[in-house]
């Protein structure tokens, strides 16, 4: 089974031209053509936390269905984190992942069924503080370890980790592959590998890359990161 995963901090759909342009973000998602996408900063931060990507626009312009995670009626996700899955992928279970925070950060989990296989996806946006990032990674790992079923897992998001191999990345033991698709921030002239994809040992990695196009270069302050993964036959 071959699947493409992507993570994209959309900066509330505000591009480098200072325009809020949800249609541009949706066009970038169509360019990427991933099967599962983790989005960060998908809701406005204050007030009703309204989604910056309207649900009807997602359904009309893409082949994606949002995983039902919203804790507020006008939001798409949880603390700005959302997961989109290609139509035809079944959502078995979904839940927010509690994180120790001082500022609004969060993580979300979705257990999916694809071609009869179960898999788990976690999307996350971690803290600017190195100490809190490490605590947050531990919370995500503890949450997954506490789930009733074990299954192949993909974690992805804006980790806010500037270190290439250290910092919060040390919390992932030998059972995890920490993938660094490339420099993704800032989008105009990428310098840092802030956006990562972490996969459990069951996955074979066919390739990773940063999606750099004319639209993605100005659509957000981050570029999307992508991983092509496969699972062996049972």
mmCIF file of the C-alpha atoms, coordinates in Angstrom:
data_MODEL
# 
_entry.id   MODEL 
# 
loop_
_atom_site.group_PDB 
_atom_site.id 
_atom_site.type_symbol 
_atom_site.label_atom_id 
_atom_site.label_alt_id 
_atom_site.label_comp_id 
_atom_site.label_asym_id 
_atom_site.label_entity_id 
_atom_site.label_seq_id 
_atom_site.pdbx_PDB_ins_code 
_atom_site.Cartn_x 
_atom_site.Cartn_y 
_atom_site.Cartn_z 
_atom_site.occupancy 
_atom_site.B_iso_or_equiv 
_atom_site.pdbx_formal_charge 
_atom_site.auth_seq_id 
_atom_site.auth_comp_id 
_atom_site.auth_asym_id 
_atom_site.auth_atom_id 
_atom_site.pdbx_PDB_model_num 
ATOM 1   C CA . UNK A 1 1   ? 0.000   0.000  0.000  1.00 0.00 ? 1   UNK A CA 1 
ATOM 2   C CA . UNK A 1 2   ? 1.496   3.307  -1.138 1.00 0.00 ? 2   UNK A CA 1 
ATOM 3   C CA . UNK A 1 3   ? 0.367   6.627  0.326  1.00 0.00 ? 3   UNK A CA 1 
ATOM 4   C CA . UNK A 1 4   ? 1.513   10.220 0.118  1.00 0.00 ? 4   UNK A CA 1 
ATOM 5   C CA . UNK A 1 5   ? 1.476   12.336 3.289  1.00 0.00 ? 5   UNK A CA 1 
ATOM 6   C CA . UNK A 1 6   ? 1.931   16.101 3.532  1.00 0.00 ? 6   UNK A CA 1 
ATOM 7   C CA . UNK A 1 7   ? 2.178   18.699 6.276  1.00 0.00 ? 7   UNK A CA 1 
ATOM 8   C CA . UNK A 1 8   ? 1.518   22.387 5.677  1.00 0.00 ? 8   UNK A CA 1 
ATOM 9   C CA . UNK A 1 9   ? 1.474   25.360 8.037  1.00 0.00 ? 9   UNK A CA 1 
ATOM 10  C CA . UNK A 1 10  ? -0.863  27.632 6.062  1.00 0.00 ? 10  UNK A CA 1 
ATOM 11  C CA . UNK A 1 11  ? -0.352  30.752 8.253  1.00 0.00 ? 11  UNK A CA 1 
ATOM 12  C CA . UNK A 1 12  ? -4.131  31.301 8.439  1.00 0.00 ? 12  UNK A CA 1 
ATOM 13  C CA . UNK A 1 13  ? -4.104  31.486 4.617  1.00 0.00 ? 13  UNK A CA 1 
ATOM 14  C CA . UNK A 1 14  ? -2.272  34.828 4.719  1.00 0.00 ? 14  UNK A CA 1 
ATOM 15  C CA . UNK A 1 15  ? 0.463   34.886 2.114  1.00 0.00 ? 15  UNK A CA 1 
ATOM 16  C CA . UNK A 1 16  ? 3.655   36.886 1.781  1.00 0.00 ? 16  UNK A CA 1 
ATOM 17  C CA . UNK A 1 17  ? 1.633   39.435 -0.190 1.00 0.00 ? 17  UNK A CA 1 
ATOM 18  C CA . UNK A 1 18  ? -0.402  39.949 3.030  1.00 0.00 ? 18  UNK A CA 1 
ATOM 19  C CA . UNK A 1 19  ? -3.593  38.737 1.364  1.00 0.00 ? 19  UNK A CA 1 
ATOM 20  C CA . UNK A 1 20  ? -5.776  36.095 2.981  1.00 0.00 ? 20  UNK A CA 1 
ATOM 21  C CA . UNK A 1 21  ? -6.402  33.776 0.051  1.00 0.00 ? 21  UNK A CA 1 
ATOM 22  C CA . UNK A 1 22  ? -7.978  30.406 0.929  1.00 0.00 ? 22  UNK A CA 1 
ATOM 23  C CA . UNK A 1 23  ? -8.342  29.518 -2.761 1.00 0.00 ? 23  UNK A CA 1 
ATOM 24  C CA . UNK A 1 24  ? -4.577  29.788 -3.172 1.00 0.00 ? 24  UNK A CA 1 
ATOM 25  C CA . UNK A 1 25  ? -4.021  27.339 -0.314 1.00 0.00 ? 25  UNK A CA 1 
ATOM 26  C CA . UNK A 1 26  ? -6.500  24.912 -1.848 1.00 0.00 ? 26  UNK A CA 1 
ATOM 27  C CA . UNK A 1 27  ? -4.682  25.217 -5.183 1.00 0.00 ? 27  UNK A CA 1 
ATOM 28  C CA . UNK A 1 28  ? -1.402  24.326 -3.444 1.00 0.00 ? 28  UNK A CA 1 
ATOM 29  C CA . UNK A 1 29  ? -3.070  21.272 -1.898 1.00 0.00 ? 29  UNK A CA 1 
ATOM 30  C CA . UNK A 1 30  ? -4.193  20.191 -5.361 1.00 0.00 ? 30  UNK A CA 1 
ATOM 31  C CA . UNK A 1 31  ? -0.614  20.593 -6.604 1.00 0.00 ? 31  UNK A CA 1 
ATOM 32  C CA . UNK A 1 32  ? 0.683   18.350 -3.817 1.00 0.00 ? 32  UNK A CA 1 
ATOM 33  C CA . UNK A 1 33  ? -2.025  15.710 -4.395 1.00 0.00 ? 33  UNK A CA 1 
ATOM 34  C CA . UNK A 1 34  ? -1.351  13.888 -1.113 1.00 0.00 ? 34  UNK A CA 1 
ATOM 35  C CA . UNK A 1 35  ? -3.623  11.234 0.353  1.00 0.00 ? 35  UNK A CA 1 
ATOM 36  C CA . UNK A 1 36  ? -3.468  12.622 3.894  1.00 0.00 ? 36  UNK A CA 1 
ATOM 37  C CA . UNK A 1 37  ? -2.626  16.211 4.859  1.00 0.00 ? 37  UNK A CA 1 
ATOM 38  C CA . UNK A 1 38  ? -1.932  17.703 8.281  1.00 0.00 ? 38  UNK A CA 1 
ATOM 39  C CA . UNK A 1 39  ? -2.588  21.441 8.399  1.00 0.00 ? 39  UNK A CA 1 
ATOM 40  C CA . UNK A 1 40  ? -1.451  23.947 11.002 1.00 0.00 ? 40  UNK A CA 1 
ATOM 41  C CA . UNK A 1 41  ? -2.810  27.456 11.666 1.00 0.00 ? 41  UNK A CA 1 
ATOM 42  C CA . UNK A 1 42  ? -6.033  26.551 9.886  1.00 0.00 ? 42  UNK A CA 1 
ATOM 43  C CA . UNK A 1 43  ? -8.287  28.499 12.266 1.00 0.00 ? 43  UNK A CA 1 
ATOM 44  C CA . UNK A 1 44  ? -8.201  32.108 13.344 1.00 0.00 ? 44  UNK A CA 1 
ATOM 45  C CA . UNK A 1 45  ? -6.589  32.427 16.739 1.00 0.00 ? 45  UNK A CA 1 
ATOM 46  C CA . UNK A 1 46  ? -9.124  34.502 18.645 1.00 0.00 ? 46  UNK A CA 1 
ATOM 47  C CA . UNK A 1 47  ? -12.861 34.855 19.111 1.00 0.00 ? 47  UNK A CA 1 
ATOM 48  C CA . UNK A 1 48  ? -14.916 32.135 17.462 1.00 0.00 ? 48  UNK A CA 1 
ATOM 49  C CA . UNK A 1 49  ? -11.739 30.521 16.009 1.00 0.00 ? 49  UNK A CA 1 
ATOM 50  C CA . UNK A 1 50  ? -13.333 30.521 12.563 1.00 0.00 ? 50  UNK A CA 1 
ATOM 51  C CA . UNK A 1 51  ? -11.761 28.295 9.928  1.00 0.00 ? 51  UNK A CA 1 
ATOM 52  C CA . UNK A 1 52  ? -9.843  30.147 7.210  1.00 0.00 ? 52  UNK A CA 1 
ATOM 53  C CA . UNK A 1 53  ? -10.598 27.323 4.758  1.00 0.00 ? 53  UNK A CA 1 
ATOM 54  C CA . UNK A 1 54  ? -14.375 27.171 4.334  1.00 0.00 ? 54  UNK A CA 1 
ATOM 55  C CA . UNK A 1 55  ? -15.739 23.637 4.406  1.00 0.00 ? 55  UNK A CA 1 
ATOM 56  C CA . UNK A 1 56  ? -17.794 24.110 1.244  1.00 0.00 ? 56  UNK A CA 1 
ATOM 57  C CA . UNK A 1 57  ? -14.712 25.409 -0.588 1.00 0.00 ? 57  UNK A CA 1 
ATOM 58  C CA . UNK A 1 58  ? -12.685 22.359 0.456  1.00 0.00 ? 58  UNK A CA 1 
ATOM 59  C CA . UNK A 1 59  ? -15.393 20.028 -0.777 1.00 0.00 ? 59  UNK A CA 1 
ATOM 60  C CA . UNK A 1 60  ? -15.902 21.933 -4.050 1.00 0.00 ? 60  UNK A CA 1 
ATOM 61  C CA . UNK A 1 61  ? -12.247 22.472 -4.969 1.00 0.00 ? 61  UNK A CA 1 
ATOM 62  C CA . UNK A 1 62  ? -10.517 19.313 -3.739 1.00 0.00 ? 62  UNK A CA 1 
ATOM 63  C CA . UNK A 1 63  ? -10.950 15.582 -3.215 1.00 0.00 ? 63  UNK A CA 1 
ATOM 64  C CA . UNK A 1 64  ? -10.502 15.990 0.544  1.00 0.00 ? 64  UNK A CA 1 
ATOM 65  C CA . UNK A 1 65  ? -12.729 15.459 3.544  1.00 0.00 ? 65  UNK A CA 1 
ATOM 66  C CA . UNK A 1 66  ? -11.787 17.092 6.878  1.00 0.00 ? 66  UNK A CA 1 
ATOM 67  C CA . UNK A 1 67  ? -11.446 14.706 9.792  1.00 0.00 ? 67  UNK A CA 1 
ATOM 68  C CA . UNK A 1 68  ? -14.148 15.711 12.318 1.00 0.00 ? 68  UNK A CA 1 
ATOM 69  C CA . UNK A 1 69  ? -12.131 17.212 15.159 1.00 0.00 ? 69  UNK A CA 1 
ATOM 70  C CA . UNK A 1 70  ? -13.614 20.636 15.755 1.00 0.00 ? 70  UNK A CA 1 
ATOM 71  C CA . UNK A 1 71  ? -14.333 21.566 19.335 1.00 0.00 ? 71  UNK A CA 1 
ATOM 72  C CA . UNK A 1 72  ? -15.928 24.855 18.200 1.00 0.00 ? 72  UNK A CA 1 
ATOM 73  C CA . UNK A 1 73  ? -18.750 25.118 15.648 1.00 0.00 ? 73  UNK A CA 1 
ATOM 74  C CA . UNK A 1 74  ? -16.910 27.493 13.292 1.00 0.00 ? 74  UNK A CA 1 
ATOM 75  C CA . UNK A 1 75  ? -13.508 25.789 13.480 1.00 0.00 ? 75  UNK A CA 1 
ATOM 76  C CA . UNK A 1 76  ? -12.001 23.180 11.203 1.00 0.00 ? 76  UNK A CA 1 
ATOM 77  C CA . UNK A 1 77  ? -9.622  21.665 13.737 1.00 0.00 ? 77  UNK A CA 1 
ATOM 78  C CA . UNK A 1 78  ? -8.247  21.866 17.261 1.00 0.00 ? 78  UNK A CA 1 
ATOM 79  C CA . UNK A 1 79  ? -5.979  24.784 18.208 1.00 0.00 ? 79  UNK A CA 1 
ATOM 80  C CA . UNK A 1 80  ? -5.458  25.358 14.503 1.00 0.00 ? 80  UNK A CA 1 
ATOM 81  C CA . UNK A 1 81  ? -4.548  21.745 13.681 1.00 0.00 ? 81  UNK A CA 1 
ATOM 82  C CA . UNK A 1 82  ? -6.627  19.833 11.150 1.00 0.00 ? 82  UNK A CA 1 
ATOM 83  C CA . UNK A 1 83  ? -6.295  16.667 9.099  1.00 0.00 ? 83  UNK A CA 1 
ATOM 84  C CA . UNK A 1 84  ? -7.659  16.200 5.583  1.00 0.00 ? 84  UNK A CA 1 
ATOM 85  C CA . UNK A 1 85  ? -8.049  12.775 3.998  1.00 0.00 ? 85  UNK A CA 1 
ATOM 86  C CA . UNK A 1 86  ? -8.738  11.868 0.408  1.00 0.00 ? 86  UNK A CA 1 
ATOM 87  C CA . UNK A 1 87  ? -12.307 10.788 -0.276 1.00 0.00 ? 87  UNK A CA 1 
ATOM 88  C CA . UNK A 1 88  ? -12.563 7.029  0.098  1.00 0.00 ? 88  UNK A CA 1 
ATOM 89  C CA . UNK A 1 89  ? -10.314 6.870  3.166  1.00 0.00 ? 89  UNK A CA 1 
ATOM 90  C CA . UNK A 1 90  ? -12.375 5.947  6.213  1.00 0.00 ? 90  UNK A CA 1 
ATOM 91  C CA . UNK A 1 91  ? -12.015 7.766  9.524  1.00 0.00 ? 91  UNK A CA 1 
ATOM 92  C CA . UNK A 1 92  ? -12.336 5.180  12.297 1.00 0.00 ? 92  UNK A CA 1 
ATOM 93  C CA . UNK A 1 93  ? -11.653 7.467  15.236 1.00 0.00 ? 93  UNK A CA 1 
ATOM 94  C CA . UNK A 1 94  ? -10.448 11.011 15.825 1.00 0.00 ? 94  UNK A CA 1 
ATOM 95  C CA . UNK A 1 95  ? -9.482  12.973 18.916 1.00 0.00 ? 95  UNK A CA 1 
ATOM 96  C CA . UNK A 1 96  ? -7.536  16.009 20.089 1.00 0.00 ? 96  UNK A CA 1 
ATOM 97  C CA . UNK A 1 97  ? -4.257  15.248 21.849 1.00 0.00 ? 97  UNK A CA 1 
ATOM 98  C CA . UNK A 1 98  ? -3.809  17.232 25.074 1.00 0.00 ? 98  UNK A CA 1 
ATOM 99  C CA . UNK A 1 99  ? -0.481  19.080 25.226 1.00 0.00 ? 99  UNK A CA 1 
ATOM 100 C CA . UNK A 1 100 ? 1.195   20.959 28.084 1.00 0.00 ? 100 UNK A CA 1 
ATOM 101 C CA . UNK A 1 101 ? 1.037   24.557 26.841 1.00 0.00 ? 101 UNK A CA 1 
ATOM 102 C CA . UNK A 1 102 ? 1.283   28.184 27.883 1.00 0.00 ? 102 UNK A CA 1 
ATOM 103 C CA . UNK A 1 103 ? 0.203   29.448 24.466 1.00 0.00 ? 103 UNK A CA 1 
ATOM 104 C CA . UNK A 1 104 ? -2.409  27.985 22.094 1.00 0.00 ? 104 UNK A CA 1 
ATOM 105 C CA . UNK A 1 105 ? -0.758  24.879 20.639 1.00 0.00 ? 105 UNK A CA 1 
ATOM 106 C CA . UNK A 1 106 ? -2.181  21.481 19.987 1.00 0.00 ? 106 UNK A CA 1 
ATOM 107 C CA . UNK A 1 107 ? -2.122  18.123 18.298 1.00 0.00 ? 107 UNK A CA 1 
ATOM 108 C CA . UNK A 1 108 ? -4.780  15.918 16.745 1.00 0.00 ? 108 UNK A CA 1 
ATOM 109 C CA . UNK A 1 109 ? -5.009  12.188 16.065 1.00 0.00 ? 109 UNK A CA 1 
ATOM 110 C CA . UNK A 1 110 ? -6.945  10.281 13.429 1.00 0.00 ? 110 UNK A CA 1 
ATOM 111 C CA . UNK A 1 111 ? -7.140  6.500  13.070 1.00 0.00 ? 111 UNK A CA 1 
ATOM 112 C CA . UNK A 1 112 ? -7.829  5.663  9.441  1.00 0.00 ? 112 UNK A CA 1 
ATOM 113 C CA . UNK A 1 113 ? -8.703  2.627  7.341  1.00 0.00 ? 113 UNK A CA 1 
ATOM 114 C CA . UNK A 1 114 ? -7.213  2.344  3.861  1.00 0.00 ? 114 UNK A CA 1 
ATOM 115 C CA . UNK A 1 115 ? -7.645  -0.764 1.714  1.00 0.00 ? 115 UNK A CA 1 
ATOM 116 C CA . UNK A 1 116 ? -8.450  -2.777 4.809  1.00 0.00 ? 116 UNK A CA 1 
ATOM 117 C CA . UNK A 1 117 ? -5.368  -1.566 6.713  1.00 0.00 ? 117 UNK A CA 1 
ATOM 118 C CA . UNK A 1 118 ? -5.502  0.535  9.844  1.00 0.00 ? 118 UNK A CA 1 
ATOM 119 C CA . UNK A 1 119 ? -3.083  3.421  10.313 1.00 0.00 ? 119 UNK A CA 1 
ATOM 120 C CA . UNK A 1 120 ? -2.722  6.351  12.671 1.00 0.00 ? 120 UNK A CA 1 
ATOM 121 C CA . UNK A 1 121 ? -1.946  9.971  11.793 1.00 0.00 ? 121 UNK A CA 1 
ATOM 122 C CA . UNK A 1 122 ? -0.998  12.728 14.218 1.00 0.00 ? 122 UNK A CA 1 
ATOM 123 C CA . UNK A 1 123 ? -0.814  16.384 13.206 1.00 0.00 ? 123 UNK A CA 1 
ATOM 124 C CA . UNK A 1 124 ? 0.888   18.824 15.554 1.00 0.00 ? 124 UNK A CA 1 
ATOM 125 C CA . UNK A 1 125 ? 2.158   22.360 16.000 1.00 0.00 ? 125 UNK A CA 1 
ATOM 126 C CA . UNK A 1 126 ? 4.695   22.562 18.796 1.00 0.00 ? 126 UNK A CA 1 
ATOM 127 C CA . UNK A 1 127 ? 5.818   25.361 21.074 1.00 0.00 ? 127 UNK A CA 1 
ATOM 128 C CA . UNK A 1 128 ? 8.518   27.970 20.487 1.00 0.00 ? 128 UNK A CA 1 
ATOM 129 C CA . UNK A 1 129 ? 10.145  26.931 23.782 1.00 0.00 ? 129 UNK A CA 1 
ATOM 130 C CA . UNK A 1 130 ? 12.592  24.022 23.535 1.00 0.00 ? 130 UNK A CA 1 
ATOM 131 C CA . UNK A 1 131 ? 11.720  22.654 26.967 1.00 0.00 ? 131 UNK A CA 1 
ATOM 132 C CA . UNK A 1 132 ? 7.997   22.706 26.272 1.00 0.00 ? 132 UNK A CA 1 
ATOM 133 C CA . UNK A 1 133 ? 8.543   21.133 22.827 1.00 0.00 ? 133 UNK A CA 1 
ATOM 134 C CA . UNK A 1 134 ? 10.201  18.142 24.460 1.00 0.00 ? 134 UNK A CA 1 
ATOM 135 C CA . UNK A 1 135 ? 7.352   17.827 26.965 1.00 0.00 ? 135 UNK A CA 1 
ATOM 136 C CA . UNK A 1 136 ? 4.838   18.067 24.132 1.00 0.00 ? 136 UNK A CA 1 
ATOM 137 C CA . UNK A 1 137 ? 6.522   15.324 22.103 1.00 0.00 ? 137 UNK A CA 1 
ATOM 138 C CA . UNK A 1 138 ? 6.448   13.119 25.194 1.00 0.00 ? 138 UNK A CA 1 
ATOM 139 C CA . UNK A 1 139 ? 2.729   13.839 25.561 1.00 0.00 ? 139 UNK A CA 1 
ATOM 140 C CA . UNK A 1 140 ? 2.042   12.861 21.938 1.00 0.00 ? 140 UNK A CA 1 
ATOM 141 C CA . UNK A 1 141 ? 4.041   9.640  22.299 1.00 0.00 ? 141 UNK A CA 1 
ATOM 142 C CA . UNK A 1 142 ? 2.299   8.833  25.586 1.00 0.00 ? 142 UNK A CA 1 
ATOM 143 C CA . UNK A 1 143 ? -1.101  9.471  24.022 1.00 0.00 ? 143 UNK A CA 1 
ATOM 144 C CA . UNK A 1 144 ? -0.399  7.078  21.152 1.00 0.00 ? 144 UNK A CA 1 
ATOM 145 C CA . UNK A 1 145 ? 1.060   4.444  23.485 1.00 0.00 ? 145 UNK A CA 1 
ATOM 146 C CA . UNK A 1 146 ? -2.125  4.643  25.543 1.00 0.00 ? 146 UNK A CA 1 
ATOM 147 C CA . UNK A 1 147 ? -4.445  3.960  22.604 1.00 0.00 ? 147 UNK A CA 1 
ATOM 148 C CA . UNK A 1 148 ? -6.130  0.578  22.663 1.00 0.00 ? 148 UNK A CA 1 
ATOM 149 C CA . UNK A 1 149 ? -4.714  -0.538 19.298 1.00 0.00 ? 149 UNK A CA 1 
ATOM 150 C CA . UNK A 1 150 ? -1.187  -0.306 17.964 1.00 0.00 ? 150 UNK A CA 1 
ATOM 151 C CA . UNK A 1 151 ? -0.874  0.484  14.263 1.00 0.00 ? 151 UNK A CA 1 
ATOM 152 C CA . UNK A 1 152 ? 1.531   2.022  11.738 1.00 0.00 ? 152 UNK A CA 1 
ATOM 153 C CA . UNK A 1 153 ? 1.789   5.704  12.611 1.00 0.00 ? 153 UNK A CA 1 
ATOM 154 C CA . UNK A 1 154 ? 2.728   8.924  10.845 1.00 0.00 ? 154 UNK A CA 1 
ATOM 155 C CA . UNK A 1 155 ? 3.317   12.081 12.888 1.00 0.00 ? 155 UNK A CA 1 
ATOM 156 C CA . UNK A 1 156 ? 3.826   15.381 11.111 1.00 0.00 ? 156 UNK A CA 1 
ATOM 157 C CA . UNK A 1 157 ? 3.640   19.096 11.550 1.00 0.00 ? 157 UNK A CA 1 
ATOM 158 C CA . UNK A 1 158 ? 5.418   22.309 12.368 1.00 0.00 ? 158 UNK A CA 1 
ATOM 159 C CA . UNK A 1 159 ? 7.728   21.231 15.179 1.00 0.00 ? 159 UNK A CA 1 
ATOM 160 C CA . UNK A 1 160 ? 9.375   24.664 15.546 1.00 0.00 ? 160 UNK A CA 1 
ATOM 161 C CA . UNK A 1 161 ? 12.627  22.740 16.061 1.00 0.00 ? 161 UNK A CA 1 
ATOM 162 C CA . UNK A 1 162 ? 15.646  24.456 14.522 1.00 0.00 ? 162 UNK A CA 1 
ATOM 163 C CA . UNK A 1 163 ? 18.078  21.668 15.446 1.00 0.00 ? 163 UNK A CA 1 
ATOM 164 C CA . UNK A 1 164 ? 18.759  19.116 12.728 1.00 0.00 ? 164 UNK A CA 1 
ATOM 165 C CA . UNK A 1 165 ? 18.970  16.109 15.046 1.00 0.00 ? 165 UNK A CA 1 
ATOM 166 C CA . UNK A 1 166 ? 18.776  17.317 18.652 1.00 0.00 ? 166 UNK A CA 1 
ATOM 167 C CA . UNK A 1 167 ? 16.312  19.136 20.820 1.00 0.00 ? 167 UNK A CA 1 
ATOM 168 C CA . UNK A 1 168 ? 12.809  17.686 20.865 1.00 0.00 ? 168 UNK A CA 1 
ATOM 169 C CA . UNK A 1 169 ? 13.785  15.201 18.144 1.00 0.00 ? 169 UNK A CA 1 
ATOM 170 C CA . UNK A 1 170 ? 15.751  13.254 20.771 1.00 0.00 ? 170 UNK A CA 1 
ATOM 171 C CA . UNK A 1 171 ? 12.441  12.167 22.284 1.00 0.00 ? 171 UNK A CA 1 
ATOM 172 C CA . UNK A 1 172 ? 11.869  9.782  19.355 1.00 0.00 ? 172 UNK A CA 1 
ATOM 173 C CA . UNK A 1 173 ? 13.632  6.488  20.036 1.00 0.00 ? 173 UNK A CA 1 
ATOM 174 C CA . UNK A 1 174 ? 14.904  3.877  17.592 1.00 0.00 ? 174 UNK A CA 1 
ATOM 175 C CA . UNK A 1 175 ? 11.355  2.779  16.797 1.00 0.00 ? 175 UNK A CA 1 
ATOM 176 C CA . UNK A 1 176 ? 10.785  6.003  14.860 1.00 0.00 ? 176 UNK A CA 1 
ATOM 177 C CA . UNK A 1 177 ? 12.233  7.440  11.665 1.00 0.00 ? 177 UNK A CA 1 
ATOM 178 C CA . UNK A 1 178 ? 12.525  11.237 11.817 1.00 0.00 ? 178 UNK A CA 1 
ATOM 179 C CA . UNK A 1 179 ? 12.331  12.509 8.246  1.00 0.00 ? 179 UNK A CA 1 
ATOM 180 C CA . UNK A 1 180 ? 13.626  15.913 7.212  1.00 0.00 ? 180 UNK A CA 1 
ATOM 181 C CA . UNK A 1 181 ? 12.223  16.570 3.722  1.00 0.00 ? 181 UNK A CA 1 
ATOM 182 C CA . UNK A 1 182 ? 14.206  19.819 3.475  1.00 0.00 ? 182 UNK A CA 1 
ATOM 183 C CA . UNK A 1 183 ? 14.256  23.494 4.366  1.00 0.00 ? 183 UNK A CA 1 
ATOM 184 C CA . UNK A 1 184 ? 10.690  24.759 4.595  1.00 0.00 ? 184 UNK A CA 1 
ATOM 185 C CA . UNK A 1 185 ? 10.877  28.090 6.457  1.00 0.00 ? 185 UNK A CA 1 
ATOM 186 C CA . UNK A 1 186 ? 10.690  30.918 5.582  1.00 0.00 ? 186 UNK A CA 1 
ATOM 187 C CA . UNK A 1 187 ? 9.064   30.164 2.263  1.00 0.00 ? 187 UNK A CA 1 
ATOM 188 C CA . UNK A 1 188 ? 10.681  33.008 0.307  1.00 0.00 ? 188 UNK A CA 1 
ATOM 189 C CA . UNK A 1 189 ? 14.208  31.834 1.129  1.00 0.00 ? 189 UNK A CA 1 
ATOM 190 C CA . UNK A 1 190 ? 14.017  28.615 3.171  1.00 0.00 ? 190 UNK A CA 1 
ATOM 191 C CA . UNK A 1 191 ? 16.658  28.217 5.861  1.00 0.00 ? 191 UNK A CA 1 
ATOM 192 C CA . UNK A 1 192 ? 15.175  25.949 8.546  1.00 0.00 ? 192 UNK A CA 1 
ATOM 193 C CA . UNK A 1 193 ? 13.774  22.413 8.671  1.00 0.00 ? 193 UNK A CA 1 
ATOM 194 C CA . UNK A 1 194 ? 10.913  23.320 10.985 1.00 0.00 ? 194 UNK A CA 1 
ATOM 195 C CA . UNK A 1 195 ? 8.371   21.009 9.322  1.00 0.00 ? 195 UNK A CA 1 
ATOM 196 C CA . UNK A 1 196 ? 8.992   17.307 9.874  1.00 0.00 ? 196 UNK A CA 1 
ATOM 197 C CA . UNK A 1 197 ? 7.419   13.925 9.255  1.00 0.00 ? 197 UNK A CA 1 
ATOM 198 C CA . UNK A 1 198 ? 8.057   11.107 11.737 1.00 0.00 ? 198 UNK A CA 1 
ATOM 199 C CA . UNK A 1 199 ? 7.073   7.543  10.906 1.00 0.00 ? 199 UNK A CA 1 
ATOM 200 C CA . UNK A 1 200 ? 6.974   4.278  12.827 1.00 0.00 ? 200 UNK A CA 1 
ATOM 201 C CA . UNK A 1 201 ? 9.188   1.386  11.864 1.00 0.00 ? 201 UNK A CA 1 
ATOM 202 C CA . UNK A 1 202 ? 6.556   -0.384 9.730  1.00 0.00 ? 202 UNK A CA 1 
ATOM 203 C CA . UNK A 1 203 ? 6.770   2.220  6.986  1.00 0.00 ? 203 UNK A CA 1 
ATOM 204 C CA . UNK A 1 204 ? 9.144   2.088  4.028  1.00 0.00 ? 204 UNK A CA 1 
ATOM 205 C CA . UNK A 1 205 ? 10.117  5.559  2.832  1.00 0.00 ? 205 UNK A CA 1 
ATOM 206 C CA . UNK A 1 206 ? 10.031  5.911  -0.953 1.00 0.00 ? 206 UNK A CA 1 
ATOM 207 C CA . UNK A 1 207 ? 10.964  9.590  -0.915 1.00 0.00 ? 207 UNK A CA 1 
ATOM 208 C CA . UNK A 1 208 ? 10.501  12.998 0.678  1.00 0.00 ? 208 UNK A CA 1 
ATOM 209 C CA . UNK A 1 209 ? 10.562  16.551 -0.627 1.00 0.00 ? 209 UNK A CA 1 
ATOM 210 C CA . UNK A 1 210 ? 9.597   20.144 0.012  1.00 0.00 ? 210 UNK A CA 1 
ATOM 211 C CA . UNK A 1 211 ? 6.866   21.326 -2.336 1.00 0.00 ? 211 UNK A CA 1 
ATOM 212 C CA . UNK A 1 212 ? 8.185   24.555 -3.846 1.00 0.00 ? 212 UNK A CA 1 
ATOM 213 C CA . UNK A 1 213 ? 6.014   26.120 -6.537 1.00 0.00 ? 213 UNK A CA 1 
ATOM 214 C CA . UNK A 1 214 ? 5.042   29.614 -7.567 1.00 0.00 ? 214 UNK A CA 1 
ATOM 215 C CA . UNK A 1 215 ? 1.917   29.447 -5.435 1.00 0.00 ? 215 UNK A CA 1 
ATOM 216 C CA . UNK A 1 216 ? 3.487   27.815 -2.377 1.00 0.00 ? 216 UNK A CA 1 
ATOM 217 C CA . UNK A 1 217 ? 6.340   30.335 -2.384 1.00 0.00 ? 217 UNK A CA 1 
ATOM 218 C CA . UNK A 1 218 ? 3.919   33.143 -1.519 1.00 0.00 ? 218 UNK A CA 1 
ATOM 219 C CA . UNK A 1 219 ? 0.873   31.323 -0.107 1.00 0.00 ? 219 UNK A CA 1 
ATOM 220 C CA . UNK A 1 220 ? 2.246   31.025 3.454  1.00 0.00 ? 220 UNK A CA 1 
ATOM 221 C CA . UNK A 1 221 ? 5.429   31.644 5.406  1.00 0.00 ? 221 UNK A CA 1 
ATOM 222 C CA . UNK A 1 222 ? 6.036   27.867 5.371  1.00 0.00 ? 222 UNK A CA 1 
ATOM 223 C CA . UNK A 1 223 ? 6.421   25.502 2.437  1.00 0.00 ? 223 UNK A CA 1 
ATOM 224 C CA . UNK A 1 224 ? 4.619   22.134 2.513  1.00 0.00 ? 224 UNK A CA 1 
ATOM 225 C CA . UNK A 1 225 ? 6.649   18.990 3.199  1.00 0.00 ? 225 UNK A CA 1 
ATOM 226 C CA . UNK A 1 226 ? 5.780   15.658 1.615  1.00 0.00 ? 226 UNK A CA 1 
ATOM 227 C CA . UNK A 1 227 ? 6.638   11.979 2.177  1.00 0.00 ? 227 UNK A CA 1 
ATOM 228 C CA . UNK A 1 228 ? 5.770   9.003  -0.018 1.00 0.00 ? 228 UNK A CA 1 
ATOM 229 C CA . UNK A 1 229 ? 5.416   5.913  2.190  1.00 0.00 ? 229 UNK A CA 1 
ATOM 230 C CA . UNK A 1 230 ? 4.445   2.300  1.764  1.00 0.00 ? 230 UNK A CA 1 
ATOM 231 C CA . UNK A 1 231 ? 3.422   -0.609 3.954  1.00 0.00 ? 231 UNK A CA 1 
ATOM 232 C CA . UNK A 1 232 ? 4.369   -4.218 3.169  1.00 0.00 ? 232 UNK A CA 1 
ATOM 233 C CA . UNK A 1 233 ? 1.658   -6.747 2.511  1.00 0.00 ? 233 UNK A CA 1 
ATOM 234 C CA . UNK A 1 234 ? 0.322   -8.511 5.571  1.00 0.00 ? 234 UNK A CA 1 
# 
